[in-house]
mmCIF file of C-alpha atoms (C1' of nucleotides) in Angstrom:
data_model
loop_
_atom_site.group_PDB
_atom_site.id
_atom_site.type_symbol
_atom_site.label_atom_id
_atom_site.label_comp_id
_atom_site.label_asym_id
_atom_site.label_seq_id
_atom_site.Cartn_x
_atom_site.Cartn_y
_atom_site.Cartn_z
ATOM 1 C CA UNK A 11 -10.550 -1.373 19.296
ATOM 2 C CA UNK A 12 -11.672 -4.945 19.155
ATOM 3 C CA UNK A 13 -15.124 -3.860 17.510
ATOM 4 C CA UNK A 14 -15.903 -5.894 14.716
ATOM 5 C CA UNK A 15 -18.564 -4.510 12.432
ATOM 6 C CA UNK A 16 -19.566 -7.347 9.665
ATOM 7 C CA UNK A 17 -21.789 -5.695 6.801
ATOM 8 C CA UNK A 18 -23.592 -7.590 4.782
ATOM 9 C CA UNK A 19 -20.555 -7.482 2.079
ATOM 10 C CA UNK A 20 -17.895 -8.286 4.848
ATOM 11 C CA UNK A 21 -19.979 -11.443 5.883
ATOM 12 C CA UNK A 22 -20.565 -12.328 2.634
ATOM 13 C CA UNK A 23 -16.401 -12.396 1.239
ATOM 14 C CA UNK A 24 -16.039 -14.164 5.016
ATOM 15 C CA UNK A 25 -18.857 -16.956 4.311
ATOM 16 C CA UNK A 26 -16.897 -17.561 0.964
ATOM 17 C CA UNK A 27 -13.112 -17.604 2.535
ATOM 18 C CA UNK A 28 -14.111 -19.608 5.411
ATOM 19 C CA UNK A 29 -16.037 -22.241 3.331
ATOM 20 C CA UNK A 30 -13.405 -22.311 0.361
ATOM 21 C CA UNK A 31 -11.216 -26.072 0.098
ATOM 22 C CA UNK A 32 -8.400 -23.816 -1.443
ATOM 23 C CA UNK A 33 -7.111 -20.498 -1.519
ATOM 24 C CA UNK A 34 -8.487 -18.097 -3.437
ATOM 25 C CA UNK A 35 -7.668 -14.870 -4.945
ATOM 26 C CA UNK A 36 -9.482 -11.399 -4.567
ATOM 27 C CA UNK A 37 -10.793 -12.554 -8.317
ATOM 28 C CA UNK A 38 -11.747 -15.956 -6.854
ATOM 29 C CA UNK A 39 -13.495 -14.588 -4.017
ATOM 30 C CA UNK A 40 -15.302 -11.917 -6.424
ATOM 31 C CA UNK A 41 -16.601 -14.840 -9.210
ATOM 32 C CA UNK A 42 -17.701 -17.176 -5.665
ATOM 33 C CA UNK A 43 -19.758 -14.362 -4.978
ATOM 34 C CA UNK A 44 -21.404 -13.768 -7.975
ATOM 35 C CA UNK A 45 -22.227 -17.368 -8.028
ATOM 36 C CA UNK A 46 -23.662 -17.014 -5.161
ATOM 37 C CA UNK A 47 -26.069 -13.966 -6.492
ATOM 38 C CA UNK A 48 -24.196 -11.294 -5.181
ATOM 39 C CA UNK A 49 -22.603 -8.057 -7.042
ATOM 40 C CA UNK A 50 -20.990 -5.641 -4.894
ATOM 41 C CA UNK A 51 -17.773 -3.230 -5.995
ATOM 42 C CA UNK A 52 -14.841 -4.513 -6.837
ATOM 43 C CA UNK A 53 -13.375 -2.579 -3.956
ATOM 44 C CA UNK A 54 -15.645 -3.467 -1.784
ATOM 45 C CA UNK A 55 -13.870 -6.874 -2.130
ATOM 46 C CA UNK A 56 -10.561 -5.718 -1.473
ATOM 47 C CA UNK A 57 -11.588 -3.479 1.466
ATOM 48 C CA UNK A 58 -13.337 -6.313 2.872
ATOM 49 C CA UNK A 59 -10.523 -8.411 2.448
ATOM 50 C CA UNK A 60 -8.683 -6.289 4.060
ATOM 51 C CA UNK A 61 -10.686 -5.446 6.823
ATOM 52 C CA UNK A 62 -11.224 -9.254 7.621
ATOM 53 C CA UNK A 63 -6.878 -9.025 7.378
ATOM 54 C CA UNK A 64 -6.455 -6.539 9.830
ATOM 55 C CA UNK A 65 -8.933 -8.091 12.057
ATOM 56 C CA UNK A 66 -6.830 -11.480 12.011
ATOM 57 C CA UNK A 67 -10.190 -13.158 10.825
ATOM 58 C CA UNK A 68 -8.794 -14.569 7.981
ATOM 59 C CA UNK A 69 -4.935 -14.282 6.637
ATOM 60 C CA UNK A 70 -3.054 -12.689 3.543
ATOM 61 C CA UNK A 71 -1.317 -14.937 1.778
ATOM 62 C CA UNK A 72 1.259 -13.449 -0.846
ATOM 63 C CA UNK A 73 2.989 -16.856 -2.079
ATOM 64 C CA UNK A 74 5.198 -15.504 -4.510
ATOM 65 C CA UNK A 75 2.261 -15.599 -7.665
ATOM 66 C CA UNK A 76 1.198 -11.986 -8.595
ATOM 67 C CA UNK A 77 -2.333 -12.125 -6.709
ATOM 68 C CA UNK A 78 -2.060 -12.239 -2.870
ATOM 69 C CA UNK A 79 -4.642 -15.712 -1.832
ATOM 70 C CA UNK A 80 -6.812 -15.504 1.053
ATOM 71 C CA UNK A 81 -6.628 -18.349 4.158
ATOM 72 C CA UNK A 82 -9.619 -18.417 6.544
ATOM 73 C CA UNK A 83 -6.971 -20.691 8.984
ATOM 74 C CA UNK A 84 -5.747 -17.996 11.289
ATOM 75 C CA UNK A 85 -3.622 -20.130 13.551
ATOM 76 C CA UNK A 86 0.084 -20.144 12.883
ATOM 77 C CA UNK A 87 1.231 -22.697 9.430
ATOM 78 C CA UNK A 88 2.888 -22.154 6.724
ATOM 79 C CA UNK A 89 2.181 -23.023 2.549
ATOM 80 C CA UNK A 90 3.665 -25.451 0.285
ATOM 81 C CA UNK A 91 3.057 -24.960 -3.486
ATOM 82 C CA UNK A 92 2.540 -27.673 -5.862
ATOM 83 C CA UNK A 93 5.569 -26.623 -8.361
ATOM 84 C CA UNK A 94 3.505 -28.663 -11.139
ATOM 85 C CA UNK A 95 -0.392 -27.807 -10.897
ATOM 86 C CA UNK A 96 -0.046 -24.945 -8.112
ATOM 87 C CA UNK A 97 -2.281 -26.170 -5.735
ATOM 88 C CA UNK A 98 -1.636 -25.000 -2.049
ATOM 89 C CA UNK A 99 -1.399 -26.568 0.575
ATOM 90 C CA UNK A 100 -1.051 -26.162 4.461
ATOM 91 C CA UNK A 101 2.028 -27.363 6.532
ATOM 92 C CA UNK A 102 1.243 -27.376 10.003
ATOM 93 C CA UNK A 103 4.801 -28.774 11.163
ATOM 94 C CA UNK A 104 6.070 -25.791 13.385
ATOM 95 C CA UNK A 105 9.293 -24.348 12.390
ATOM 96 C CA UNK A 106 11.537 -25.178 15.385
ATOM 97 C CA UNK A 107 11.864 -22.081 17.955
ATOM 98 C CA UNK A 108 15.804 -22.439 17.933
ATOM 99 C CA UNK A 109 16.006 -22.105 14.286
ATOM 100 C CA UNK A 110 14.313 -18.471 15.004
ATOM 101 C CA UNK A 111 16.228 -17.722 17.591
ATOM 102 C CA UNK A 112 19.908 -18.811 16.059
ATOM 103 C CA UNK A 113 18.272 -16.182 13.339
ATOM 104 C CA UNK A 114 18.269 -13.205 15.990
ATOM 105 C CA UNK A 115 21.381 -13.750 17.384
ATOM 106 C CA UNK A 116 23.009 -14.222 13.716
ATOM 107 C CA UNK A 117 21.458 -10.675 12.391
ATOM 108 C CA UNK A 118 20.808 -8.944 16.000
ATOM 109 C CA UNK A 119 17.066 -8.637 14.728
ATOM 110 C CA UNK A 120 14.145 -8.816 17.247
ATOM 111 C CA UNK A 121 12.442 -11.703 15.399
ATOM 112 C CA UNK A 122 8.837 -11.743 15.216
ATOM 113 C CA UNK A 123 7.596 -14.616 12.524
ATOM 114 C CA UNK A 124 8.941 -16.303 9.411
ATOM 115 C CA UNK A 125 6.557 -16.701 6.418
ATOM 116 C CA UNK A 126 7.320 -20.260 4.845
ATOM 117 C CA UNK A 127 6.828 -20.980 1.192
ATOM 118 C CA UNK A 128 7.518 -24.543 0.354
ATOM 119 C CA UNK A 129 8.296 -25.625 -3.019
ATOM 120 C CA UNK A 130 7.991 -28.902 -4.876
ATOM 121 C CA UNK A 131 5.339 -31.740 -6.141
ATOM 122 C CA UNK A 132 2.160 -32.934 -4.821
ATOM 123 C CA UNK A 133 1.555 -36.536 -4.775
ATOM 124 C CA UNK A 134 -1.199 -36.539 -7.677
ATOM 125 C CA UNK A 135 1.609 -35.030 -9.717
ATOM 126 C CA UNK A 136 4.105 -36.926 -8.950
ATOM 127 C CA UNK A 137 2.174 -40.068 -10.180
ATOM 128 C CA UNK A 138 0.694 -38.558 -13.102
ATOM 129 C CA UNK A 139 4.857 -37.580 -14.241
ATOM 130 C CA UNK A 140 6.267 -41.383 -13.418
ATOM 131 C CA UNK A 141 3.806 -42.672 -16.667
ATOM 132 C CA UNK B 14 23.015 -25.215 -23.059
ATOM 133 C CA UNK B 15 25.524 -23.541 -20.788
ATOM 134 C CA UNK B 16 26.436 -21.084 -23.226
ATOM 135 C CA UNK B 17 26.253 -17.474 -21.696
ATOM 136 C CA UNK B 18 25.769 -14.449 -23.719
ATOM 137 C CA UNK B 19 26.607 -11.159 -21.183
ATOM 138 C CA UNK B 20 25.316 -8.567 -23.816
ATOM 139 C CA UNK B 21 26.430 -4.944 -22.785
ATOM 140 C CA UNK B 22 23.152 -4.351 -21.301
ATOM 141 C CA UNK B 23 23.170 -7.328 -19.679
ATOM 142 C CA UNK B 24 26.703 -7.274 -17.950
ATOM 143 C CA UNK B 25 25.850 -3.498 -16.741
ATOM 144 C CA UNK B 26 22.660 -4.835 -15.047
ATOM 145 C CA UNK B 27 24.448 -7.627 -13.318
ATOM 146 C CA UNK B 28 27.219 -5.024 -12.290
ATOM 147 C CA UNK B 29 24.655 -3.248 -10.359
ATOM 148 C CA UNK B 30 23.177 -6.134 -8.836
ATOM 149 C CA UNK B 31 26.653 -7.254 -8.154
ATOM 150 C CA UNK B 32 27.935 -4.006 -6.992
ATOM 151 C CA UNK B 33 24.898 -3.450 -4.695
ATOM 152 C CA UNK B 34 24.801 -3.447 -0.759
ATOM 153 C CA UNK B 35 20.839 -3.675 -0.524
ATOM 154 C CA UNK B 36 18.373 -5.536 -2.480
ATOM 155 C CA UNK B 37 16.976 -3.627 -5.306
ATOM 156 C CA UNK B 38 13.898 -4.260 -7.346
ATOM 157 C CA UNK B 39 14.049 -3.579 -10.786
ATOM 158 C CA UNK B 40 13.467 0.105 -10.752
ATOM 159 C CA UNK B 41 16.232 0.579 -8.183
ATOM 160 C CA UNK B 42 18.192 -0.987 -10.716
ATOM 161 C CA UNK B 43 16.892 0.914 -13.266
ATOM 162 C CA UNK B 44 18.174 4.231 -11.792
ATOM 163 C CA UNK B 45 21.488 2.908 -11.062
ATOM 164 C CA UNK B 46 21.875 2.032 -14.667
ATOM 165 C CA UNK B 47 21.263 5.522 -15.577
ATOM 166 C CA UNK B 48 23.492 7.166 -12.583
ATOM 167 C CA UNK B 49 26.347 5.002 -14.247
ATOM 168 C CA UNK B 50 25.609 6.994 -17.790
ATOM 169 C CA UNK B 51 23.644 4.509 -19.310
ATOM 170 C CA UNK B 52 19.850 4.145 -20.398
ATOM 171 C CA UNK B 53 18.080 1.055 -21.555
ATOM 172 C CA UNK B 54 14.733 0.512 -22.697
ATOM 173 C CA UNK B 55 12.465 -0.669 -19.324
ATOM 174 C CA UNK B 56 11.807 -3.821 -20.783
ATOM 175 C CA UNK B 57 15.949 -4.676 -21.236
ATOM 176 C CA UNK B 58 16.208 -4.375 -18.016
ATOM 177 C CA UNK B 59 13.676 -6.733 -16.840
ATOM 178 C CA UNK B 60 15.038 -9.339 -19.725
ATOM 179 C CA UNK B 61 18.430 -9.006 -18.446
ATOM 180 C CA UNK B 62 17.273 -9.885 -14.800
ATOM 181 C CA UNK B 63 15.279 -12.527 -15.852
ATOM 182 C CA UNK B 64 18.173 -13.649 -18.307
ATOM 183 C CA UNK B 65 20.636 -13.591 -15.362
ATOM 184 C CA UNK B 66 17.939 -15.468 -12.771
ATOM 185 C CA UNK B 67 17.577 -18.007 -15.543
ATOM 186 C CA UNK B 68 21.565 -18.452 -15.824
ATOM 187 C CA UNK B 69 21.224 -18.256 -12.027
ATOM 188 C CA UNK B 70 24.086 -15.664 -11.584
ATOM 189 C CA UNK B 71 21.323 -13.812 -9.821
ATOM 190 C CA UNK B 72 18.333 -14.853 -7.907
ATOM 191 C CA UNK B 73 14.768 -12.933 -7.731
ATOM 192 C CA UNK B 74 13.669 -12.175 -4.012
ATOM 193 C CA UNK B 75 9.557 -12.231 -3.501
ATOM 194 C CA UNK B 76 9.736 -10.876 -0.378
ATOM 195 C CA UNK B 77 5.783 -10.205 0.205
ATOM 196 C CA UNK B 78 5.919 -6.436 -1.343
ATOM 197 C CA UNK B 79 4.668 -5.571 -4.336
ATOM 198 C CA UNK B 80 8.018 -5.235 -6.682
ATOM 199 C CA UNK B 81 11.090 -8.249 -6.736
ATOM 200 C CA UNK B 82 14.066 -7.691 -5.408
ATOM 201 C CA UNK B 83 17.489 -8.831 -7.015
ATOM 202 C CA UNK B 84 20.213 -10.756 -5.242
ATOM 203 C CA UNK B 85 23.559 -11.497 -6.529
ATOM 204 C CA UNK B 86 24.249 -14.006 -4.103
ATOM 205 C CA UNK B 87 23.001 -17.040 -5.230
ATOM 206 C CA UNK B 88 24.026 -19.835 -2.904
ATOM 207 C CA UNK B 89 21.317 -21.052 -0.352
ATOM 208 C CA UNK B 90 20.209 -18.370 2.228
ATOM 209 C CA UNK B 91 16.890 -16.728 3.169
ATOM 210 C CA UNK B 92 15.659 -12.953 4.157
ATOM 211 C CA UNK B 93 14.941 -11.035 6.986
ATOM 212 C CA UNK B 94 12.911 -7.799 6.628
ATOM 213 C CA UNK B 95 12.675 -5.152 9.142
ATOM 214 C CA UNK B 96 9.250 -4.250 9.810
ATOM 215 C CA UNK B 97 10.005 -0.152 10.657
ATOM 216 C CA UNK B 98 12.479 0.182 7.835
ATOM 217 C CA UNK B 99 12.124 -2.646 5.872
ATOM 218 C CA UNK B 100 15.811 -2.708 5.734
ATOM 219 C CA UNK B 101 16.628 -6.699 4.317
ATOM 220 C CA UNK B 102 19.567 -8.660 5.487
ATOM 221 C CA UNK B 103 20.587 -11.854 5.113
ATOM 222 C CA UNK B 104 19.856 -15.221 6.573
ATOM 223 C CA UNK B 105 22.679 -17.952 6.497
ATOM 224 C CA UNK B 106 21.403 -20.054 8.914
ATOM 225 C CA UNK B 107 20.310 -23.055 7.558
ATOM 226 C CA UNK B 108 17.115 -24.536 7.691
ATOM 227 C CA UNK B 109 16.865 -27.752 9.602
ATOM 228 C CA UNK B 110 16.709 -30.909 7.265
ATOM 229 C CA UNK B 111 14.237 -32.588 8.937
ATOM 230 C CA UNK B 112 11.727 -29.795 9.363
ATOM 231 C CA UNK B 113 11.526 -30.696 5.337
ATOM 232 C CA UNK B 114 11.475 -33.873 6.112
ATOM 233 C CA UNK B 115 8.832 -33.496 8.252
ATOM 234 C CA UNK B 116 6.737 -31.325 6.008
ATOM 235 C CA UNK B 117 7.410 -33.554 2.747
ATOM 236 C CA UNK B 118 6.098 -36.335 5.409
ATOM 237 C CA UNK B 119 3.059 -34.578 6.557
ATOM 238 C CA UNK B 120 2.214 -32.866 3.042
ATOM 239 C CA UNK B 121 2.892 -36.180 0.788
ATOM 240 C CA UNK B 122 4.621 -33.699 -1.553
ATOM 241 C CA UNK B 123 8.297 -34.101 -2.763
ATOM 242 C CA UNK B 124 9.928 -31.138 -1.072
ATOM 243 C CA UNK B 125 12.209 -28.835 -3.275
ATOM 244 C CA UNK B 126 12.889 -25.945 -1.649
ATOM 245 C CA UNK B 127 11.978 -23.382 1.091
ATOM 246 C CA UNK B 128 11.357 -20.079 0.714
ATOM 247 C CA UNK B 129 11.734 -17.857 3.919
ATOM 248 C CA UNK B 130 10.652 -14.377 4.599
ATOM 249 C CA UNK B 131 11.138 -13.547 8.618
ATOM 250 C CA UNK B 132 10.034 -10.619 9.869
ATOM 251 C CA UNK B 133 11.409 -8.678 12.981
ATOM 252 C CA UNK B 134 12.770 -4.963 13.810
ATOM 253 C CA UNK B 135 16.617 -4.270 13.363
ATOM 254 C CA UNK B 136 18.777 -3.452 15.874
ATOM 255 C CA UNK B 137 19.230 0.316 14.441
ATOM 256 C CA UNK B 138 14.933 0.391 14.908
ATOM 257 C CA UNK B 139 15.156 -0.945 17.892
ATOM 258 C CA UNK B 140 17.456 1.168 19.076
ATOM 259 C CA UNK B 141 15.010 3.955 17.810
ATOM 260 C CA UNK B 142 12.355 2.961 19.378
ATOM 261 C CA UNK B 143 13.593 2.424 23.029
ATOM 262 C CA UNK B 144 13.877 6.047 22.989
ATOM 263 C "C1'" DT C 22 -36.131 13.026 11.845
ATOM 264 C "C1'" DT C 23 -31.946 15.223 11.418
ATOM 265 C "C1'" DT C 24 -27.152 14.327 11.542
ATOM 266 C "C1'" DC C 25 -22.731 12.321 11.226
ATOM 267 C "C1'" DA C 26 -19.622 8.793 10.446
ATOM 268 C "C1'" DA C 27 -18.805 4.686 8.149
ATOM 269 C "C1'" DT C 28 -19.379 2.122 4.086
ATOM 270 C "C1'" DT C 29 -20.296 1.092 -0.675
ATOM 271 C "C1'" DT C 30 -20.165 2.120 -5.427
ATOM 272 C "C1'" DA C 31 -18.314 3.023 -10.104
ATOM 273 C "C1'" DG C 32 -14.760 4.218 -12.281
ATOM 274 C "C1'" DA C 33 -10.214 6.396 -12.707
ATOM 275 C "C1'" DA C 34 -5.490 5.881 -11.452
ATOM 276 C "C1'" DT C 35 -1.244 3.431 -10.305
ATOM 277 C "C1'" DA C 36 2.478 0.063 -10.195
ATOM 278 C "C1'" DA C 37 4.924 -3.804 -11.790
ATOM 279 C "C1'" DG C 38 5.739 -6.456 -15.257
ATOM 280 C "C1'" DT C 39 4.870 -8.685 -20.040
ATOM 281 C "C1'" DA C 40 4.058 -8.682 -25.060
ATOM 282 C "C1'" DT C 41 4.846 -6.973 -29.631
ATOM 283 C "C1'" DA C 42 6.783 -5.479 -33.762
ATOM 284 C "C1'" DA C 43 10.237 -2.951 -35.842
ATOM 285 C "C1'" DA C 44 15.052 -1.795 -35.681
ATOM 286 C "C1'" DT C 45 19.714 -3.073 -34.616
ATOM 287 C "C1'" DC C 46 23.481 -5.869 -33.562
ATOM 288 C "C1'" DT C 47 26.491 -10.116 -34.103
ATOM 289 C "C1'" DA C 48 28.363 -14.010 -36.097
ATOM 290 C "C1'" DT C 49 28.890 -16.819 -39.913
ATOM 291 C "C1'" DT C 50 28.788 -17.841 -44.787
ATOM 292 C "C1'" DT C 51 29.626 -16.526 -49.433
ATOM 293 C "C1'" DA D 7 32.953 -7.051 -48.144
ATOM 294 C "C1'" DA D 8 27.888 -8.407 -48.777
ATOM 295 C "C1'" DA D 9 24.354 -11.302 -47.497
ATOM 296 C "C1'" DT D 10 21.899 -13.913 -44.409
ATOM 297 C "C1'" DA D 11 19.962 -15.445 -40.102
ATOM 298 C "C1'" DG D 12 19.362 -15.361 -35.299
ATOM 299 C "C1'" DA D 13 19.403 -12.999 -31.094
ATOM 300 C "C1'" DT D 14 18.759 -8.786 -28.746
ATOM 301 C "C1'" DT D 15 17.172 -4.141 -27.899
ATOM 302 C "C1'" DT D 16 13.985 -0.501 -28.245
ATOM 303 C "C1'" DA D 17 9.674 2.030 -27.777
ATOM 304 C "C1'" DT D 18 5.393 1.502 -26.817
ATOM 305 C "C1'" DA D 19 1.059 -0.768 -25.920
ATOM 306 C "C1'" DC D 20 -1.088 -3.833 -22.943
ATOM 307 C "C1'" DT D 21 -2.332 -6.642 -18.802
ATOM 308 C "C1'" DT D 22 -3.077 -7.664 -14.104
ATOM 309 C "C1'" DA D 23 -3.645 -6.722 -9.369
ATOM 310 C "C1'" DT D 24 -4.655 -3.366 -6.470
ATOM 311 C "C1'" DT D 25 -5.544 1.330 -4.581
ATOM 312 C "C1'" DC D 26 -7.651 5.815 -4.749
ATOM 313 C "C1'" DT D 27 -11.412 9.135 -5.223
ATOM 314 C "C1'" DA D 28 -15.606 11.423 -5.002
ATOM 315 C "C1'" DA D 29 -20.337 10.860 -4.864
ATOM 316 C "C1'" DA D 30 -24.166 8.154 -3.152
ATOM 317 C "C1'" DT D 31 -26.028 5.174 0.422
ATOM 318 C "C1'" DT D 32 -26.612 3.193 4.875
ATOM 319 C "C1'" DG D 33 -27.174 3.036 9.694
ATOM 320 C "C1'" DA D 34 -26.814 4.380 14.320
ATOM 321 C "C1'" DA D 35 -27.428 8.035 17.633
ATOM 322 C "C1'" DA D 36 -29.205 12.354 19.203
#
DNA sequence: TTTCAATTTAGAATAAGTATAAATCTATTT
DNA sequence: AAATAGATTTATACTTATTCTAAATTGAAA
């Protein structure tokens, strides 16, 4: 099933993912869309969310914080987190292979992918903390 | 202040996290508490396992589901979740030093720590499966 | 134009965890 | 031992993020 059928409410949560600088929460997405003079369901958000999910047009994020965040990058990266102002950000530095595969022979797993969540402090932080 | 204060509610939750095979979340733990005779108010129980992460005698998983998971063992190591049974195991392996220092390069952040959730089917699901 | 499935809506329900205020425990001082 | 103070526990209310439900709407196909 490859159909992809893009209401007017799917496009719309897409438009605001794909054009967001950060990565926003179901809430985020719902108060970019208001802005934006729309006002559909508050499910409707989080069944287009995950309909965009499932059809790997945009990517779940769950980052440790209570609300999952929403990444319009599909291709394979990871997150770091800013530990000071929580700002996201993308680490496109692949994970080397034999690091995955010394992980499947240590735990006999078939290993599929490794979900990275980086931790420590962005650059504007770090300056702001040395005053 | 290193002082620790293992209050009788407090020890029995770290017994159980202690004593445990898996990784439970806090309502696992909850029922084990009360198996073992005993029966604390909800909220105890999540003070004592945020007590204990703070003392770090435990650590708190986020593991991409919805409910933490509890982990007695608290030296560096990541997590491995089976995607049939979502059975979790352990990852000693250690993550290669300059893939941080790689992402702390590309990022501009100061890199603290990783946290790693790989995904992949177990040998016992595997097993299953081939069936 | 009838029909059927898919989707949206509004609102209720759920799950995990936090906050609160009163009660209880613990240690120390009198 | 009684009094005090601080920390902890309890029961319960609340919050937040998300899912579920049932009715209404939409849209494509016959």
């Amino acid at each position: 099933m490859k159909t992809i059928n893009l209401t007017t409410q799917r496009q719309a949560v897409y438009d605001v993912v794909r054009e967001a600088e950060d990565h926003p929460t179901a809430a985020d997405v719902m108060n970019r869309l208001v802005e934006r003079g729309h006002s559909f369901a508050y499910g409707t958000v989080y069944n287009s969310l995950r309909y965009l999910t499932d059809k790997e047009m945009i990517r779940e994020l769950k980052l440790g914080e209570t609300a999952s965040r929403y990444d319009a990058r599909t291709d394979d990266h990871q997150h770091i987190v800013c530990e000071v102002c929580g700002k996201v950000g993308e680490v496109m530095t692949p994970m080397p292979e034999e690091w995955l595969a010394k992980v499947a022979e240590e735990t006999g797993y078939e290993v599929h992918e490794a979900h990275i969540v980086v931790e420590g402090v962005c650059a504007e932080c770090r300056s702001k903390r040395k005053r």
